[in-house]
Amino acid sequence: PGDAQAPAAGAQPADGGPAAQADASQPEASQADGAQAEPARSEAAGAALADMQAAVAACPEFTIGEGDSATAASFSPRDFPTIGDEAFAATLSTSNATTGDLVTHFAKVRQGHVVISIFHAGDPAAEPLDNTLMEDLAGVAVSNLAGGPPPPQP
């Protein structure tokens, strides 16, 4: 609720740290320790996703900014299949006297300790979003995470 900031698109760990990358120089013990941290990081990512979904439900209408530059905004839930460990989707509609109307469809998908964000924005008068494209993209992103390195150590 209140002022909003658009999240960056792409896969990022829920803790905001850099995405996990393979590093052949890490000792195997470190890799094993990272794998042991996976349940805690997955739980944190799940909590972050639940917080995002709760914020969308708790604050369906809000204003970004104030005065002449104020932008009216509203969320509406979207149907989206469970891809990865869990997922949800919504549409953010915004309207501003200067910039006009914009509709942004987004999906949040969690796989392990990673939350993937997918956005599609456009003119609300244009053809409606083909949800299949967003679902396919989410599926590819989740499959790209399979067999990746364990999460970084805390």
PDB file of N, CA, C and O in Angstrom, residues 7-20 45 108-109 111 113-117 145:
ATOM      1  N   PRO A   7       9.142  -3.551  -9.400  1.00  0.00           N
ATOM      2  CA  PRO A   7      10.247  -4.491  -9.249  1.00  0.00           C
ATOM      3  C   PRO A   7      10.889  -4.799 -10.591  1.00  0.00           C
ATOM      4  O   PRO A   7      10.245  -4.701 -11.632  1.00  0.00           O
ATOM      5  N   ALA A   8      12.142  -5.138 -10.550  1.00  0.00           N
ATOM      6  CA  ALA A   8      12.861  -5.498 -11.775  1.00  0.00           C
ATOM      7  C   ALA A   8      12.414  -6.881 -12.231  1.00  0.00           C
ATOM      8  O   ALA A   8      12.153  -7.751 -11.424  1.00  0.00           O
ATOM      9  N   ALA A   9      12.350  -7.072 -13.525  1.00  0.00           N
ATOM     10  CA  ALA A   9      11.975  -8.369 -14.069  1.00  0.00           C
ATOM     11  C   ALA A   9      13.153  -9.316 -13.998  1.00  0.00           C
ATOM     12  O   ALA A   9      14.298  -8.897 -14.042  1.00  0.00           O
ATOM     13  N   GLY A  10      12.882 -10.590 -13.891  1.00  0.00           N
ATOM     14  CA  GLY A  10      13.932 -11.597 -13.913  1.00  0.00           C
ATOM     15  C   GLY A  10      13.929 -12.437 -12.670  1.00  0.00           C
ATOM     16  O   GLY A  10      13.171 -12.207 -11.750  1.00  0.00           O
ATOM     17  N   ALA A  11      14.804 -13.414 -12.636  1.00  0.00           N
ATOM     18  CA  ALA A  11      14.900 -14.318 -11.497  1.00  0.00           C
ATOM     19  C   ALA A  11      15.897 -13.762 -10.510  1.00  0.00           C
ATOM     20  O   ALA A  11      17.033 -13.474 -10.862  1.00  0.00           O
ATOM     21  N   GLN A  12      15.477 -13.614  -9.276  1.00  0.00           N
ATOM     22  CA  GLN A  12      16.349 -13.138  -8.221  1.00  0.00           C
ATOM     23  C   GLN A  12      16.060 -13.916  -6.957  1.00  0.00           C
ATOM     24  O   GLN A  12      14.919 -14.259  -6.698  1.00  0.00           O
ATOM     25  N   PRO A  13      17.078 -14.165  -6.137  1.00  0.00           N
ATOM     26  CA  PRO A  13      16.802 -14.785  -4.855  1.00  0.00           C
ATOM     27  C   PRO A  13      15.893 -13.888  -4.035  1.00  0.00           C
ATOM     28  O   PRO A  13      15.953 -12.657  -4.161  1.00  0.00           O
ATOM     29  N   ALA A  14      15.032 -14.461  -3.210  1.00  0.00           N
ATOM     30  CA  ALA A  14      14.087 -13.689  -2.430  1.00  0.00           C
ATOM     31  C   ALA A  14      14.777 -12.767  -1.441  1.00  0.00           C
ATOM     32  O   ALA A  14      14.217 -11.764  -1.034  1.00  0.00           O
ATOM     33  N   ASP A  15      16.022 -13.083  -1.053  1.00  0.00           N
ATOM     34  CA  ASP A  15      16.718 -12.224  -0.098  1.00  0.00           C
ATOM     35  C   ASP A  15      17.349 -11.011  -0.766  1.00  0.00           C
ATOM     36  O   ASP A  15      17.993 -10.202  -0.121  1.00  0.00           O
ATOM     37  N   GLY A  16      17.140 -10.841  -2.083  1.00  0.00           N
ATOM     38  CA  GLY A  16      17.642  -9.685  -2.799  1.00  0.00           C
ATOM     39  C   GLY A  16      19.093  -9.796  -3.198  1.00  0.00           C
ATOM     40  O   GLY A  16      19.649  -8.920  -3.826  1.00  0.00           O
ATOM     41  N   GLY A  17      19.767 -10.894  -2.832  1.00  0.00           N
ATOM     42  CA  GLY A  17      21.182 -11.078  -3.154  1.00  0.00           C
ATOM     43  C   GLY A  17      21.359 -11.471  -4.597  1.00  0.00           C
ATOM     44  O   GLY A  17      20.395 -11.653  -5.336  1.00  0.00           O
ATOM     45  N   PRO A  18      22.602 -11.583  -5.034  1.00  0.00           N
ATOM     46  CA  PRO A  18      22.846 -11.949  -6.429  1.00  0.00           C
ATOM     47  C   PRO A  18      22.360 -13.366  -6.718  1.00  0.00           C
ATOM     48  O   PRO A  18      22.308 -14.206  -5.829  1.00  0.00           O
ATOM     49  N   ALA A  19      21.994 -13.598  -7.957  1.00  0.00           N
ATOM     50  CA  ALA A  19      21.539 -14.928  -8.358  1.00  0.00           C
ATOM     51  C   ALA A  19      22.681 -15.924  -8.171  1.00  0.00           C
ATOM     52  O   ALA A  19      23.849 -15.590  -8.334  1.00  0.00           O
ATOM     53  N   ALA A  20      22.335 -17.136  -7.797  1.00  0.00           N
ATOM     54  CA  ALA A  20      23.350 -18.167  -7.596  1.00  0.00           C
ATOM     55  C   ALA A  20      24.061 -18.460  -8.905  1.00  0.00           C
ATOM     56  O   ALA A  20      23.444 -18.546  -9.948  1.00  0.00           O
ATOM     57  N   ALA A  45      11.854 -17.583   0.794  1.00  0.00           N
ATOM     58  CA  ALA A  45      11.309 -17.200  -0.509  1.00  0.00           C
ATOM     59  C   ALA A  45       9.798 -17.395  -0.523  1.00  0.00           C
ATOM     60  O   ALA A  45       9.062 -16.567  -1.062  1.00  0.00           O
ATOM     61  N   LYS A 108       4.338 -14.018 -10.389  1.00  0.00           N
ATOM     62  CA  LYS A 108       5.426 -14.308  -9.461  1.00  0.00           C
ATOM     63  C   LYS A 108       5.437 -15.820  -9.288  1.00  0.00           C
ATOM     64  O   LYS A 108       4.427 -16.425  -8.953  1.00  0.00           O
ATOM     65  N   VAL A 109       6.588 -16.424  -9.537  1.00  0.00           N
ATOM     66  CA  VAL A 109       6.730 -17.875  -9.472  1.00  0.00           C
ATOM     67  C   VAL A 109       7.910 -18.195  -8.565  1.00  0.00           C
ATOM     68  O   VAL A 109       8.995 -17.634  -8.739  1.00  0.00           O
ATOM     69  N   GLN A 111      10.522 -21.062  -7.196  1.00  0.00           N
ATOM     70  CA  GLN A 111      11.136 -22.380  -7.352  1.00  0.00           C
ATOM     71  C   GLN A 111      12.286 -22.427  -6.351  1.00  0.00           C
ATOM     72  O   GLN A 111      13.269 -21.708  -6.501  1.00  0.00           O
ATOM     73  N   HIS A 113      14.577 -21.432  -3.644  1.00  0.00           N
ATOM     74  CA  HIS A 113      14.884 -20.153  -2.995  1.00  0.00           C
ATOM     75  C   HIS A 113      14.809 -18.960  -3.950  1.00  0.00           C
ATOM     76  O   HIS A 113      15.145 -17.847  -3.573  1.00  0.00           O
ATOM     77  N   VAL A 114      14.336 -19.176  -5.169  1.00  0.00           N
ATOM     78  CA  VAL A 114      14.296 -18.118  -6.178  1.00  0.00           C
ATOM     79  C   VAL A 114      12.844 -17.721  -6.464  1.00  0.00           C
ATOM     80  O   VAL A 114      11.981 -18.579  -6.641  1.00  0.00           O
ATOM     81  N   VAL A 115      12.590 -16.409  -6.507  1.00  0.00           N
ATOM     82  CA  VAL A 115      11.296 -15.890  -6.928  1.00  0.00           C
ATOM     83  C   VAL A 115      11.505 -15.229  -8.289  1.00  0.00           C
ATOM     84  O   VAL A 115      12.331 -14.330  -8.438  1.00  0.00           O
ATOM     85  N   ILE A 116      10.776 -15.693  -9.280  1.00  0.00           N
ATOM     86  CA  ILE A 116      10.870 -15.197 -10.656  1.00  0.00           C
ATOM     87  C   ILE A 116       9.723 -14.211 -10.868  1.00  0.00           C
ATOM     88  O   ILE A 116       8.575 -14.504 -10.522  1.00  0.00           O
ATOM     89  N   SER A 117      10.029 -13.060 -11.446  1.00  0.00           N
ATOM     90  CA  SER A 117       9.008 -12.046 -11.757  1.00  0.00           C
ATOM     91  C   SER A 117       8.909 -11.892 -13.266  1.00  0.00           C
ATOM     92  O   SER A 117       9.919 -11.704 -13.936  1.00  0.00           O
ATOM     93  N   LEU A 145      16.232 -23.445 -13.961  1.00  0.00           N
ATOM     94  CA  LEU A 145      16.802 -23.496 -12.618  1.00  0.00           C
ATOM     95  C   LEU A 145      17.129 -24.936 -12.179  1.00  0.00           C
ATOM     96  O   LEU A 145      17.902 -25.127 -11.255  1.00  0.00           O
TER      97      LEU A 145
END
